[in-house]
Coordinates of C-alpha atoms in Angstrom, one line a residue:
M1 CA 0.0 0.0 0.0
M2 CA 2.2 2.7 1.3
N3 CA 0.5 6.0 1.7
G4 CA -3.1 5.2 0.6
L5 CA -5.3 7.9 1.9
A6 CA -8.8 9.2 1.8
T7 CA -10.2 12.0 -0.3
R8 CA -13.3 14.1 0.0
E9 CA -15.6 11.1 0.1
N10 CA -18.8 13.0 0.7
S11 CA -18.5 15.2 -2.4
A12 CA -17.1 12.3 -4.5
A13 CA -20.1 10.1 -3.6
R14 CA -22.5 12.8 -4.7
A15 CA -20.6 13.3 -8.0
A16 CA -20.7 9.6 -8.9
P17 CA -22.0 9.0 -12.4
P18 CA -25.6 7.6 -12.4
Y19 CA -24.7 4.5 -14.5
D20 CA -26.2 1.1 -14.1
C21 CA -23.5 -0.9 -12.4
A22 CA -22.6 -4.2 -10.9
V23 CA -21.5 -4.7 -7.3
W24 CA -17.8 -4.1 -7.7
T25 CA -17.4 -2.3 -11.0
A26 CA -19.0 0.7 -12.8
E27 CA -18.2 2.7 -15.8
L28 CA -16.6 6.0 -14.7
R29 CA -17.6 8.1 -17.7
P30 CA -20.0 8.0 -20.6
L31 CA -18.6 7.3 -24.0
N32 CA -20.1 8.7 -27.2
A33 CA -17.9 6.6 -29.5
P34 CA -17.0 2.9 -29.6
Y35 CA -14.1 2.0 -27.4
R36 CA -11.1 -0.1 -28.4
A37 CA -9.6 -0.9 -25.0
R38 CA -10.8 -1.2 -21.4
L39 CA -8.9 0.3 -18.4
V40 CA -9.9 -1.0 -14.9
V41 CA -8.8 1.4 -12.1
F42 CA -8.2 0.5 -8.5
P43 CA -7.8 3.5 -6.2
H44 CA -5.6 3.9 -3.1
S45 CA -6.8 2.9 0.4
A46 CA -9.7 4.7 2.1
A47 CA -10.8 6.0 -1.3
G48 CA -13.1 5.2 -4.1
P49 CA -12.6 5.3 -7.9
N50 CA -14.1 8.8 -8.2
T51 CA -10.8 10.0 -6.7
L52 CA -9.3 9.3 -10.1
L53 CA -11.9 11.1 -12.2
P54 CA -9.5 14.0 -13.0
L55 CA -7.1 11.5 -14.6
V56 CA -9.9 9.6 -16.3
A57 CA -11.1 12.9 -17.9
E58 CA -7.7 13.2 -19.6
L59 CA -7.7 9.7 -21.2
P60 CA -8.7 9.4 -24.9
T61 CA -12.3 8.4 -25.5
W62 CA -11.3 5.1 -27.2
I63 CA -10.5 3.8 -23.7
Q64 CA -13.5 2.6 -21.6
V65 CA -12.7 3.2 -18.0
I66 CA -14.1 0.9 -15.3
G67 CA -13.8 1.8 -11.6
V68 CA -13.6 -0.7 -8.8
T69 CA -15.4 0.3 -5.6
L70 CA -14.7 -1.6 -2.3
P71 CA -17.3 -1.7 0.5
G72 CA -17.7 1.4 2.7
R73 CA -17.1 4.2 0.2
E74 CA -19.0 6.1 -2.5
R75 CA -21.9 4.1 -3.9
R76 CA -21.1 1.3 -1.4
F77 CA -20.9 3.8 1.5
G78 CA -23.6 2.0 3.5
E79 CA -21.7 -1.3 3.6
P80 CA -19.3 -2.0 6.5
P81 CA -15.7 -1.6 5.4
G82 CA -13.5 -4.7 5.1
T83 CA -13.2 -7.4 2.6
A84 CA -10.8 -10.2 1.5
V85 CA -8.4 -10.2 -1.4
A86 CA -10.1 -13.3 -2.7
D87 CA -13.5 -11.6 -2.7
V88 CA -12.2 -8.5 -4.6
V89 CA -10.4 -10.7 -7.2
A90 CA -13.4 -13.0 -7.7
G91 CA -16.0 -10.3 -7.7
V92 CA -14.2 -8.0 -10.1
G93 CA -13.0 -10.9 -12.3
D94 CA -16.5 -12.3 -12.6
E95 CA -18.0 -8.9 -13.5
L96 CA -15.3 -8.3 -16.1
A97 CA -16.0 -11.7 -17.7
R98 CA -19.6 -10.6 -18.4
M99 CA -18.5 -7.5 -20.2
D100 CA -18.0 -7.2 -24.0
P101 CA -14.6 -8.5 -25.0
A102 CA -11.9 -5.9 -25.3
P103 CA -8.2 -5.6 -24.6
T104 CA -8.2 -5.1 -20.8
F105 CA -5.6 -3.2 -18.8
L106 CA -5.5 -2.8 -15.0
L107 CA -4.3 0.4 -13.3
G108 CA -3.9 0.5 -9.5
H109 CA -2.5 3.2 -7.2
S110 CA -0.9 2.3 -3.9
M111 CA -3.1 -0.4 -2.3
G112 CA -4.9 -0.6 -5.6
A113 CA -1.7 -1.7 -7.4
A114 CA -1.4 -4.8 -5.1
L115 CA -5.1 -5.6 -5.8
A116 CA -4.6 -5.1 -9.6
F117 CA -1.6 -7.5 -9.6
A118 CA -3.6 -10.1 -7.7
L119 CA -6.4 -9.8 -10.3
A120 CA -4.0 -10.1 -13.2
M121 CA -2.8 -13.4 -11.7
R122 CA -6.5 -14.6 -11.8
L123 CA -7.0 -13.4 -15.4
P124 CA -4.0 -14.7 -17.3
D125 CA -5.8 -14.8 -20.6
S126 CA -7.9 -11.6 -20.2
C127 CA -5.4 -9.0 -18.8
A128 CA -3.3 -7.3 -21.5
G129 CA -1.1 -5.2 -19.2
L130 CA -0.6 -3.7 -15.8
F131 CA 0.0 -0.1 -14.6
L132 CA 1.2 -0.3 -11.0
S133 CA 1.5 3.1 -9.4
G134 CA 3.0 4.2 -6.1
Q135 CA 3.6 0.6 -4.9
L136 CA 6.4 -2.0 -4.7
P137 CA 6.0 -5.8 -4.8
E138 CA 6.9 -6.2 -1.1
R139 CA 5.4 -4.3 1.8
P140 CA 8.1 -2.1 3.4
P141 CA 8.9 -2.7 7.0
D142 CA 8.0 0.9 8.0
A143 CA 4.5 0.7 6.5
I144 CA 1.7 1.6 8.9
D145 CA 0.1 -1.3 10.6
A146 CA -3.6 -2.1 10.9
A147 CA -3.2 -2.5 14.6
A148 CA -2.1 1.2 15.0
G149 CA -4.1 3.4 17.3
D150 CA -6.8 5.8 16.1
A151 CA -4.6 8.8 16.7
E152 CA -1.8 7.3 14.6
L153 CA -4.1 6.5 11.7
A154 CA -5.7 9.9 11.8
A155 CA -2.2 11.5 11.8
F156 CA -1.3 9.3 8.8
L157 CA -4.4 10.6 6.9
H158 CA -3.5 14.1 7.8
A159 CA 0.1 13.8 6.8
G160 CA -0.7 12.4 3.4
G161 CA -2.3 15.7 2.4
N162 CA -5.0 14.1 0.4
T163 CA -7.7 14.1 3.1
A164 CA -10.0 17.2 3.5
P165 CA -9.1 18.6 6.9
E166 CA -12.8 19.3 7.6
L167 CA -13.6 15.6 7.3
L168 CA -11.0 14.8 10.0
A169 CA -12.3 17.5 12.2
D170 CA -15.8 16.0 12.0
E171 CA -16.1 13.2 14.6
E172 CA -18.4 11.0 12.6
W173 CA -16.4 11.3 9.4
R174 CA -13.1 10.9 11.3
R175 CA -14.3 7.7 12.8
H176 CA -15.5 6.4 9.4
L177 CA -12.2 7.3 7.7
I178 CA -10.1 5.7 10.4
G179 CA -12.1 2.5 10.1
L180 CA -11.9 2.5 6.4
L181 CA -8.1 3.1 6.5
R182 CA -7.6 0.4 9.1
S183 CA -9.4 -2.2 7.0
D184 CA -7.6 -1.2 3.9
V185 CA -4.2 -1.3 5.5
D186 CA -4.9 -4.9 6.5
L187 CA -6.2 -5.7 2.9
C188 CA -3.1 -4.2 1.4
A189 CA -0.8 -6.2 3.7
R190 CA -2.6 -9.4 2.5
A191 CA -2.4 -8.4 -1.2
S192 CA 1.2 -7.5 -0.9
R193 CA 2.0 -11.0 0.3
I194 CA 0.6 -12.1 -3.1
S195 CA 2.5 -9.6 -5.2
A196 CA 5.8 -10.3 -3.3
A197 CA 5.8 -13.9 -4.4
G198 CA 3.4 -13.9 -7.4
L199 CA 4.1 -14.0 -11.1
V200 CA 2.2 -12.6 -14.1
H201 CA 2.8 -12.9 -17.8
V202 CA 1.8 -9.4 -19.0
P203 CA 3.8 -6.2 -19.5
I204 CA 4.1 -4.0 -16.4
T205 CA 4.5 -0.3 -16.3
A206 CA 5.6 0.7 -12.8
M207 CA 4.8 4.4 -12.2
G208 CA 5.8 6.7 -9.3
G209 CA 6.5 10.2 -8.1
A210 CA 10.1 11.2 -8.3
Q211 CA 9.9 12.6 -4.7
D212 CA 7.8 9.9 -3.2
P213 CA 9.1 9.4 0.4
H214 CA 7.3 6.1 0.7
V215 CA 8.0 4.4 -2.6
H216 CA 11.6 5.1 -3.6
P217 CA 11.8 5.6 -7.4
E218 CA 14.9 3.5 -7.8
L219 CA 13.1 0.5 -6.5
L220 CA 10.2 0.6 -9.0
G221 CA 12.2 -1.7 -11.3
S222 CA 11.8 -4.5 -8.8
W223 CA 8.4 -5.2 -10.4
A224 CA 10.4 -6.8 -13.3
A225 CA 11.0 -9.9 -11.2
R226 CA 7.2 -10.4 -10.9
S227 CA 6.5 -10.8 -14.7
T228 CA 7.8 -12.9 -17.5
A229 CA 6.9 -10.0 -19.9
P230 CA 8.8 -6.6 -20.1
C231 CA 8.6 -4.1 -17.3
A232 CA 9.1 -0.4 -17.8
T233 CA 9.2 2.5 -15.3
A234 CA 7.7 5.9 -15.6
L235 CA 8.5 8.8 -13.2
F236 CA 6.7 12.0 -12.8
P237 CA 7.4 15.1 -10.6
G238 CA 5.8 14.9 -7.2
R239 CA 5.3 12.8 -4.1
H240 CA 3.0 9.8 -3.5
F241 CA -0.1 11.3 -5.0
Y242 CA 1.7 12.6 -8.1
L243 CA -1.0 11.2 -10.4
L244 CA -3.6 13.5 -8.8
D245 CA -1.5 16.6 -9.3
P246 CA -3.2 18.8 -12.0
A247 CA 0.2 19.5 -13.4
N248 CA 0.8 15.8 -14.1
L249 CA -2.6 14.7 -15.4
A250 CA -2.0 15.1 -19.1
A251 CA 1.5 13.4 -18.9
V252 CA 0.2 10.4 -16.9
A253 CA -2.8 10.0 -19.2
D254 CA -0.5 10.2 -22.3
T255 CA 1.8 7.5 -20.8
V256 CA -1.1 5.2 -20.1
S257 CA -2.7 5.6 -23.6
T258 CA 0.7 5.3 -25.4
V259 CA 1.5 2.1 -23.6
I260 CA -2.0 0.7 -24.3
R261 CA -1.9 1.3 -28.0
T262 CA 1.7 -0.1 -28.3
T263 CA 1.0 -3.3 -26.3
P264 CA 1.1 -6.4 -28.5
A265 CA -2.3 -7.7 -27.3
F266 CA -3.9 -4.4 -28.3
I267 CA -2.2 -4.3 -31.7
V268 CA -3.3 -7.9 -32.5
A269 CA -6.9 -7.1 -31.4
M270 CA -6.9 -4.0 -33.7
R271 CA -5.7 -6.0 -36.7
R272 CA -8.4 -8.7 -36.1
A273 CA -11.0 -5.9 -35.9
R274 CA -10.2 -4.5 -39.4
P275 CA -12.7 -5.5 -42.1

């Protein structure tokens, strides 16, 4: 996980697109043109996929974007937080299998990267590539623990700089966010045990902030040992939440779209689609 934090969950929930959706997945934006690829996004801990809407808006319209929502946030706000890696992988995998066929790529940030990797292991024939952001295969020894006290978890949320201060100042929201973070820290620890020893067979693009104090940029290349396919790294200015920085949105989106359209699985699919 590293520094997976909450965002303005209340406003994000109200802004959620009113699309018909399954339990785990939902389309994050309407498309007025046929799509040629699918990108499934997993947000960081204590957050929902709407957190990534600014980045989604920068992606070209030939990419369909599917967001993964865990219990306790956004449209699943009324559910108690906490789930198992196996439940996430099975639930998301089953819902993707019912969608129209398309070259499918997974993008996860922080905790979301560990979950995306676990899903890619389950979908060896359906995942065309991975974008793993702000995360390493192994959980670092200094990562925050799910057994930490409420004050430590609240301080962690505050220090990350991605949680609205007024939410932490509100007792009800503070209690909800701490519970959400605690359950996600545990989930990330479990998912990291999978990525630390697992192996996939698709290309990996490991992305990170050049000044990230939690995920040292020089270690991003360690993802190469976790795939039999090529692994590339992409660095951007900023810290752990570099991909939410308005100054980086266009560059991150361009990197993602460029990798997708040059991935062998996508090229083959486009050739087959030609009349």
